[in-house]
Every structure is written in structure tokens, then in C-alpha cells.
């Protein structure tokens, strides 16, 4: 067995492809002994990837672009679980429509992160101006994320990641907008490595992507497996919240797991709009289509898509 280290940025549903790869035995079937290394927060997990402390992580497009710039990195997306906008917009009690959200206090954990990027992306589609139609409030990370985002004394509206919107609903906050319904290409949950690792250990990367693809397919087509995996890793005890989370992710996952070039282009665009990067980056510079393309050429997907996992 070959040891590989995978940075775990959080224990939420966005990391489900990795959790499913472990629980389904797909990494082990590929001869990979996967060590999950908790390095909380996507910026820290990406920093560890670029520094060579881990070989893989599950991240989101904007964080990979930012990490490459901050650390002179060569991070690349090698497979995609979700290649479009996926967040939900939840609002405090009393706010029920999109118009109710205009001019309100929008909570984010940090400036220029993927959540603030999703606000910019959504506002562009709605014809709103982020500088005029929202007050961005940074809630920070000193305490549970959900508690800070649902602090009605500071925040009116928050970007949520499942299972958060379903957990927030139990506190009276409701989903007002589902950004997934915009169907905008935006690289969300994805497998990432570095070009250095890909060059030095190409077969390892290929085996990792094979395991990842099988894990994504199993997760989105096997409800009991998906829900059980979420329960184990997220720690959420409410079966209803878990089921709703699985449905949401199963709806958003799909395709042949190719990284989304258009999704990375859009991620780069919103980061540039935010002033987080001086100019957009070419999506081809932060994506490696090779591993998934090789699987497709080999007929890999035909061996299990449409068949029991």
C-alpha cells in the first residue's frame, strides 16, 4: 500500500468525496493508504498542499487560485465533484424574499473567500451592486462557524453550505435563495494536488482520481451509503438534516468528474472583481484535465456508471 496524505479543511459535506472514498474502500482498492490530516480551513489546507506537507486535498476553485498566488504555488484541480454554484442564502427571521435581502448585512468568515465570491457572482446575475446593495460583515473564526453566521445582532444574511441551511432552519433562519438553481459554472468541491506531485508520481495521481470518481458516483447514487457517510464525518445527529443534505449534494454532483474550466474562469473573475488578485488567471493554468481524460479513454466510466457501485 502506498501512503498518501489528504488535508481535511473541515468536516462538512463538501469533503464528502474523500470521506466516501475511505468508507467505500475505493482508495484502498487502488493501493492507497489514505491518511486524513485535519488542517482546518481551506487556506491552511491549501498552504499545506503547496508546502508538500500533504499530497492531496479537497478544495474549491477560488481558494486554490488564492493559495497559488499567496504561496507561489502550483496547485491544480484534477477532478471535480461539483462544478457549479452550490451555496444557499439563508436569512434571519422576517426576511423572506430576495428584495428583503437588498442592503442587508451579509456575513462571511473572511474577506475575498469563496463565500464572498459567491455573493459577487449572484449579485451580477441579479443586477445588484455589491458595493451598494450589501454590507459585508466579517464574522471571523473565533467560535463555531454556524453560531457566528447566525448572530442576528451582526448578520442578516449568510452564505450557507449544507448541512448548514438545514441546521439554520431549526433556529428560525430560512433559505431565501438557492444559488445552485442559477446553474452557473463555478468550481466547488474538487480534488486538488500540485503539478510537482503529478510530475513525480503520475500513477499515484491517476489511482487517486480513479478512487475519487468511484466515491463521487457511489455517494450520489446510494442514498443510505451517502447519508451514513455524512452522519459519521459531520457528526450531525438529525436524520432529516442528513437526508436533505444528501439530496442537495446528489443533485449538484454529476458528469464525468472533469474539472470545470469555465468554473475556474468564473472563480478567477469574481476574485478579480473583489480585488483579491490583480488580474484573472487562465483557467488552464490551474486545471489538469489529463487524469480524468485518461480514465475516459480507457473506458473506466463505462465499467461502473449505470451499474451497482
Short mmCIF file of C-alpha atoms in Angstrom, two decimals:
data_model
loop_
_atom_site.label_atom_id
_atom_site.label_comp_id
_atom_site.label_asym_id
_atom_site.label_seq_id
_atom_site.Cartn_x
_atom_site.Cartn_y
_atom_site.Cartn_z
CA UNK A 1 0.00 0.00 0.00
CA UNK A 2 1.23 3.48 -0.86
CA UNK A 3 0.72 6.16 1.78
CA UNK A 4 -0.98 9.36 0.68
CA UNK A 5 -1.86 12.28 2.92
CA UNK A 6 -5.08 14.23 2.34
CA UNK A 7 -5.59 17.59 4.03
CA UNK A 8 -9.08 17.89 5.54
CA UNK A 9 -10.15 21.54 5.67
CA UNK A 10 -13.39 20.85 7.55
CA UNK A 11 -15.73 18.01 8.43
CA UNK A 12 -18.65 19.22 6.32
CA UNK A 13 -20.45 17.71 3.37
CA UNK A 14 -18.19 19.47 0.87
CA UNK A 15 -15.46 16.94 1.70
CA UNK A 16 -17.86 14.02 1.10
CA UNK A 17 -15.89 12.68 -1.91
CA UNK A 18 -12.90 12.00 0.32
CA UNK A 19 -15.00 10.55 3.14
CA UNK A 20 -16.82 8.32 0.64
CA UNK A 21 -13.50 7.20 -0.80
CA UNK A 22 -12.44 6.00 2.64
CA UNK A 23 -15.78 4.48 3.69
CA UNK A 24 -16.33 2.75 0.35
CA UNK A 25 -12.81 1.32 0.34
CA UNK A 26 -12.02 2.96 -3.00
CA UNK A 27 -8.64 4.40 -2.02
CA UNK A 28 -7.58 1.07 -0.57
CA UNK A 29 -8.78 -0.75 -3.69
CA UNK A 30 -6.37 1.44 -5.66
CA UNK A 31 -3.49 0.52 -3.37
CA UNK A 32 -3.59 3.83 -1.49
CA UNK A 33 -3.37 4.04 2.28
CA UNK A 34 -5.17 7.37 2.74
CA UNK A 35 -4.31 9.35 5.85
CA UNK A 36 -6.78 12.13 6.61
CA UNK A 37 -4.82 15.08 8.01
CA UNK A 38 -7.03 17.70 9.73
CA UNK A 39 -5.77 21.16 8.70
CA UNK A 40 -8.82 23.29 9.32
CA UNK A 41 -9.74 25.98 6.85
CA UNK A 42 -9.24 25.84 3.08
CA UNK A 43 -6.44 28.46 3.12
CA UNK A 44 -4.44 26.40 5.63
CA UNK A 45 -5.13 23.13 3.83
CA UNK A 46 -4.03 24.62 0.51
CA UNK A 47 -0.91 26.08 2.11
CA UNK A 48 -0.02 22.61 3.41
CA UNK A 49 -0.57 21.13 -0.06
CA UNK A 50 1.71 23.68 -1.72
CA UNK A 51 4.35 23.21 1.00
CA UNK A 52 4.40 19.46 0.32
CA UNK A 53 3.07 18.51 3.75
CA UNK A 54 0.23 16.57 2.05
CA UNK A 55 -0.23 15.23 -1.48
CA UNK A 56 -3.94 15.93 -1.94
CA UNK A 57 -6.83 17.95 -0.59
CA UNK A 58 -10.48 18.58 -1.41
CA UNK A 59 -10.93 22.27 -2.01
CA UNK A 60 -12.83 24.89 -4.03
CA UNK A 61 -11.63 26.84 -7.04
CA UNK A 62 -11.22 30.31 -5.53
CA UNK A 63 -9.14 29.01 -2.62
CA UNK A 64 -6.78 27.18 -4.96
CA UNK A 65 -6.27 30.32 -7.07
CA UNK A 66 -5.65 32.43 -3.98
CA UNK A 67 -3.25 29.90 -2.45
CA UNK A 68 -1.17 29.70 -5.62
CA UNK A 69 -0.80 33.47 -5.61
CA UNK A 70 -0.08 33.77 -1.89
CA UNK A 71 2.49 30.98 -1.76
CA UNK A 72 3.89 30.88 -5.29
CA UNK A 73 2.15 27.54 -5.64
CA UNK A 74 1.45 25.11 -8.46
CA UNK A 75 -1.84 23.71 -7.20
CA UNK A 76 -4.18 22.23 -9.80
CA UNK A 77 -7.67 20.76 -9.85
CA UNK A 78 -7.54 17.15 -11.06
CA UNK A 79 -11.17 16.03 -10.61
CA UNK A 80 -14.47 17.69 -9.81
CA UNK A 81 -17.40 16.58 -7.68
CA UNK A 82 -19.38 19.82 -8.08
CA UNK A 83 -18.60 22.20 -10.91
CA UNK A 84 -21.25 24.86 -10.39
CA UNK A 85 -22.55 27.27 -7.81
CA UNK A 86 -23.73 25.31 -4.79
CA UNK A 87 -24.33 27.64 -1.85
CA UNK A 88 -27.60 28.68 -0.26
CA UNK A 89 -28.50 32.12 1.03
CA UNK A 90 -30.15 31.96 4.46
CA UNK A 91 -31.72 34.95 6.21
CA UNK A 92 -32.79 35.77 9.73
CA UNK A 93 -36.47 35.53 10.70
CA UNK A 94 -38.57 38.19 8.99
CA UNK A 95 -36.62 38.22 5.71
CA UNK A 96 -38.42 36.10 3.14
CA UNK A 97 -37.75 37.37 -0.38
CA UNK A 98 -34.74 38.37 -2.45
CA UNK A 99 -35.78 42.02 -2.26
CA UNK A 100 -35.75 41.73 1.55
CA UNK A 101 -32.02 40.95 1.34
CA UNK A 102 -31.02 44.09 -0.52
CA UNK A 103 -28.91 46.45 1.57
CA UNK A 104 -28.67 43.99 4.46
CA UNK A 105 -25.65 42.79 6.45
CA UNK A 106 -24.16 39.75 4.72
CA UNK A 107 -21.94 37.59 6.91
CA UNK A 108 -18.74 35.95 5.70
CA UNK A 109 -15.96 34.25 7.64
CA UNK A 110 -13.20 36.12 5.80
CA UNK A 111 -12.82 38.69 3.04
CA UNK A 112 -12.15 37.53 -0.52
CA UNK A 113 -13.08 33.93 0.26
CA UNK A 114 -15.28 31.63 -1.83
CA UNK A 115 -18.40 32.79 0.02
CA UNK A 116 -17.83 36.45 -0.73
CA UNK A 117 -17.08 35.40 -4.30
CA UNK A 118 -20.46 33.69 -4.49
CA UNK A 119 -22.11 36.93 -3.35
CA UNK A 120 -20.45 38.79 -6.22
CA UNK A 121 -21.47 36.06 -8.66
CA UNK A 122 -25.09 36.10 -7.51
CA UNK A 123 -25.33 39.90 -7.49
CA UNK A 124 -24.10 40.01 -11.09
CA UNK A 125 -26.98 37.73 -12.12
CA UNK A 126 -29.48 39.75 -10.08
CA UNK A 127 -28.28 43.11 -11.39
CA UNK A 128 -27.17 44.26 -7.93
CA UNK A 129 -24.03 46.15 -6.95
CA UNK A 130 -22.04 44.51 -4.10
CA UNK A 131 -20.68 47.91 -3.06
CA UNK A 132 -24.15 49.42 -2.71
CA UNK A 133 -26.57 46.56 -2.11
CA UNK A 134 -24.85 44.73 0.75
CA UNK A 135 -22.81 45.44 3.84
CA UNK A 136 -20.21 42.68 4.14
CA UNK A 137 -19.64 41.68 7.77
CA UNK A 138 -16.62 39.51 8.60
CA UNK A 139 -17.65 37.26 11.50
CA UNK A 140 -14.24 35.58 11.86
CA UNK A 141 -13.40 32.10 13.05
CA UNK A 142 -13.31 32.54 16.82
CA UNK A 143 -16.05 30.04 17.57
CA UNK A 144 -18.36 27.66 15.70
CA UNK A 145 -18.94 28.93 12.16
CA UNK A 146 -22.71 28.49 12.29
CA UNK A 147 -23.04 30.34 15.60
CA UNK A 148 -21.12 33.30 14.25
CA UNK A 149 -23.03 33.44 10.99
CA UNK A 150 -26.38 33.23 12.78
CA UNK A 151 -25.63 36.10 15.15
CA UNK A 152 -28.63 38.29 14.31
CA UNK A 153 -27.08 41.20 16.21
CA UNK A 154 -24.41 41.38 13.49
CA UNK A 155 -25.71 39.49 10.47
CA UNK A 156 -28.96 39.48 8.49
CA UNK A 157 -27.96 37.16 5.64
CA UNK A 158 -25.37 34.39 5.39
CA UNK A 159 -23.97 32.11 2.71
CA UNK A 160 -24.55 28.54 3.81
CA UNK A 161 -23.04 25.17 2.90
CA UNK A 162 -25.07 22.03 3.51
CA UNK A 163 -25.88 20.85 6.09
CA UNK A 164 -25.78 24.43 7.46
CA UNK A 165 -29.00 25.73 5.83
CA UNK A 166 -30.96 22.82 7.27
CA UNK A 167 -29.37 23.29 10.68
CA UNK A 168 -30.08 27.04 10.48
CA UNK A 169 -33.73 26.34 9.68
CA UNK A 170 -34.07 24.73 13.11
CA UNK A 171 -33.10 28.13 14.56
CA UNK A 172 -35.63 30.04 12.50
CA UNK A 173 -33.40 31.12 9.62
CA UNK A 174 -34.72 30.19 6.19
CA UNK A 175 -33.24 29.66 2.75
CA UNK A 176 -34.26 32.59 0.56
CA UNK A 177 -32.08 31.81 -2.47
CA UNK A 178 -30.51 28.56 -3.69
CA UNK A 179 -27.55 29.61 -5.81
CA UNK A 180 -27.38 26.12 -7.29
CA UNK A 181 -30.53 26.97 -9.23
CA UNK A 182 -28.65 29.70 -11.07
CA UNK A 183 -26.78 26.82 -12.73
CA UNK A 184 -23.62 28.92 -13.04
CA UNK A 185 -20.33 27.16 -13.69
CA UNK A 186 -18.24 27.66 -10.55
CA UNK A 187 -15.63 25.17 -9.37
CA UNK A 188 -16.75 23.94 -6.00
CA UNK A 189 -15.89 20.62 -4.33
CA UNK A 190 -12.88 19.24 -6.18
CA UNK A 191 -9.75 17.12 -5.83
CA UNK A 192 -6.52 19.09 -5.87
CA UNK A 193 -2.83 18.27 -5.95
CA UNK A 194 0.27 20.08 -7.21
CA UNK A 195 2.00 19.86 -10.57
CA UNK A 196 5.10 18.70 -8.69
CA UNK A 197 3.26 15.68 -7.27
CA UNK A 198 1.63 14.97 -10.64
CA UNK A 199 5.03 15.00 -12.36
CA UNK A 200 6.81 12.93 -9.70
CA UNK A 201 4.03 10.42 -9.01
CA UNK A 202 1.72 10.32 -12.05
CA UNK A 203 0.41 6.83 -11.37
CA UNK A 204 -0.43 7.78 -7.78
CA UNK A 205 -2.45 10.74 -9.04
CA UNK A 206 -4.20 8.51 -11.59
CA UNK A 207 -5.14 6.00 -8.89
CA UNK A 208 -6.33 8.80 -6.61
CA UNK A 209 -8.61 10.14 -9.34
CA UNK A 210 -9.97 6.66 -10.06
CA UNK A 211 -10.85 6.23 -6.38
CA UNK A 212 -12.29 9.75 -6.20
CA UNK A 213 -14.53 9.18 -9.24
CA UNK A 214 -15.91 5.93 -7.86
CA UNK A 215 -16.51 7.59 -4.49
CA UNK A 216 -18.43 10.51 -6.00
CA UNK A 217 -20.59 8.15 -8.07
CA UNK A 218 -21.32 5.89 -5.10
CA UNK A 219 -22.14 8.84 -2.86
CA UNK A 220 -24.64 10.39 -5.26
CA UNK A 221 -26.34 7.15 -6.31
CA UNK A 222 -26.55 5.28 -2.99
CA UNK A 223 -28.64 7.27 -0.51
CA UNK A 224 -28.06 5.03 2.50
CA UNK A 225 -24.32 4.99 1.94
CA UNK A 226 -24.25 8.76 1.40
CA UNK A 227 -26.31 9.55 4.48
CA UNK A 228 -24.31 7.15 6.65
CA UNK A 229 -21.07 8.73 5.45
CA UNK A 230 -22.34 12.22 6.24
CA UNK A 231 -23.52 11.11 9.68
CA UNK A 232 -20.13 9.64 10.56
CA UNK A 233 -17.96 12.55 9.47
CA UNK A 234 -20.13 15.62 10.04
CA UNK A 235 -21.38 14.48 13.45
CA UNK A 236 -24.90 15.70 12.61
CA UNK A 237 -27.40 13.54 14.55
CA UNK A 238 -30.60 14.67 12.82
CA UNK A 239 -31.59 12.15 10.14
CA UNK A 240 -33.78 14.73 8.40
CA UNK A 241 -30.91 17.22 8.11
CA UNK A 242 -28.65 14.47 6.79
CA UNK A 243 -31.20 13.33 4.21
CA UNK A 244 -31.79 16.88 2.98
CA UNK A 245 -28.04 17.42 2.73
CA UNK A 246 -27.57 14.24 0.72
CA UNK A 247 -30.37 15.18 -1.69
CA UNK A 248 -28.81 18.59 -2.26
CA UNK A 249 -25.36 17.17 -2.96
CA UNK A 250 -26.67 14.32 -5.10
CA UNK A 251 -28.46 16.92 -7.22
CA UNK A 252 -25.33 19.02 -7.64
CA UNK A 253 -22.90 16.17 -8.34
CA UNK A 254 -22.75 14.60 -11.74
CA UNK A 255 -20.96 14.12 -15.02
CA UNK A 256 -17.60 12.52 -15.63
CA UNK A 257 -15.82 14.43 -12.86
CA UNK A 258 -13.87 16.63 -15.29
CA UNK A 259 -12.58 19.82 -13.65
CA UNK A 260 -14.60 22.80 -14.82
CA UNK A 261 -12.53 25.21 -16.91
CA UNK A 262 -15.49 27.59 -17.09
CA UNK A 263 -15.97 27.21 -13.34
CA UNK A 264 -12.36 28.22 -12.73
CA UNK A 265 -12.70 31.11 -15.18
CA UNK A 266 -15.71 32.39 -13.21
CA UNK A 267 -13.93 31.88 -9.89
CA UNK A 268 -10.99 33.90 -11.19
CA UNK A 269 -13.35 36.60 -12.45
CA UNK A 270 -15.03 37.14 -9.08
CA UNK A 271 -11.69 37.20 -7.26
CA UNK A 272 -10.54 39.89 -9.67
CA UNK A 273 -13.78 41.81 -9.10
CA UNK A 274 -13.10 41.66 -5.36
CA UNK A 275 -9.56 42.94 -5.83
CA UNK A 276 -8.14 39.72 -4.39
CA UNK A 277 -5.99 39.12 -7.48
CA UNK A 278 -4.60 41.82 -9.80
CA UNK A 279 -5.81 40.13 -12.98
CA UNK A 280 -7.76 36.98 -13.87
CA UNK A 281 -5.74 33.79 -14.29
CA UNK A 282 -6.05 31.48 -17.26
CA UNK A 283 -8.16 28.50 -16.14
CA UNK A 284 -5.82 26.11 -17.95
CA UNK A 285 -3.05 27.18 -15.57
CA UNK A 286 -4.91 25.84 -12.53
CA UNK A 287 -6.57 22.76 -14.03
CA UNK A 288 -5.17 19.41 -15.18
CA UNK A 289 -7.71 17.58 -17.33
CA UNK A 290 -5.29 14.74 -18.00
CA UNK A 291 -6.18 12.25 -15.24
CA UNK A 292 -9.94 12.22 -15.92
CA UNK A 293 -9.36 12.27 -19.68
CA UNK A 294 -7.16 9.20 -19.34
CA UNK A 295 -9.91 7.40 -17.43
CA UNK A 296 -12.42 8.25 -20.14
CA UNK A 297 -10.11 6.99 -22.91
CA UNK A 298 -9.62 3.73 -21.02
CA UNK A 299 -13.38 3.17 -20.76
CA UNK A 300 -13.20 3.45 -16.98
CA UNK A 301 -16.54 5.19 -16.53
CA UNK A 302 -18.37 2.60 -18.58
CA UNK A 303 -17.30 -0.05 -16.08
CA UNK A 304 -19.45 1.29 -13.28
CA UNK A 305 -21.78 4.11 -14.34
CA UNK A 306 -25.27 2.72 -14.52
CA UNK A 307 -24.23 -0.36 -12.57
CA UNK A 308 -24.28 -1.09 -8.83
CA UNK A 309 -21.26 0.54 -7.16
#
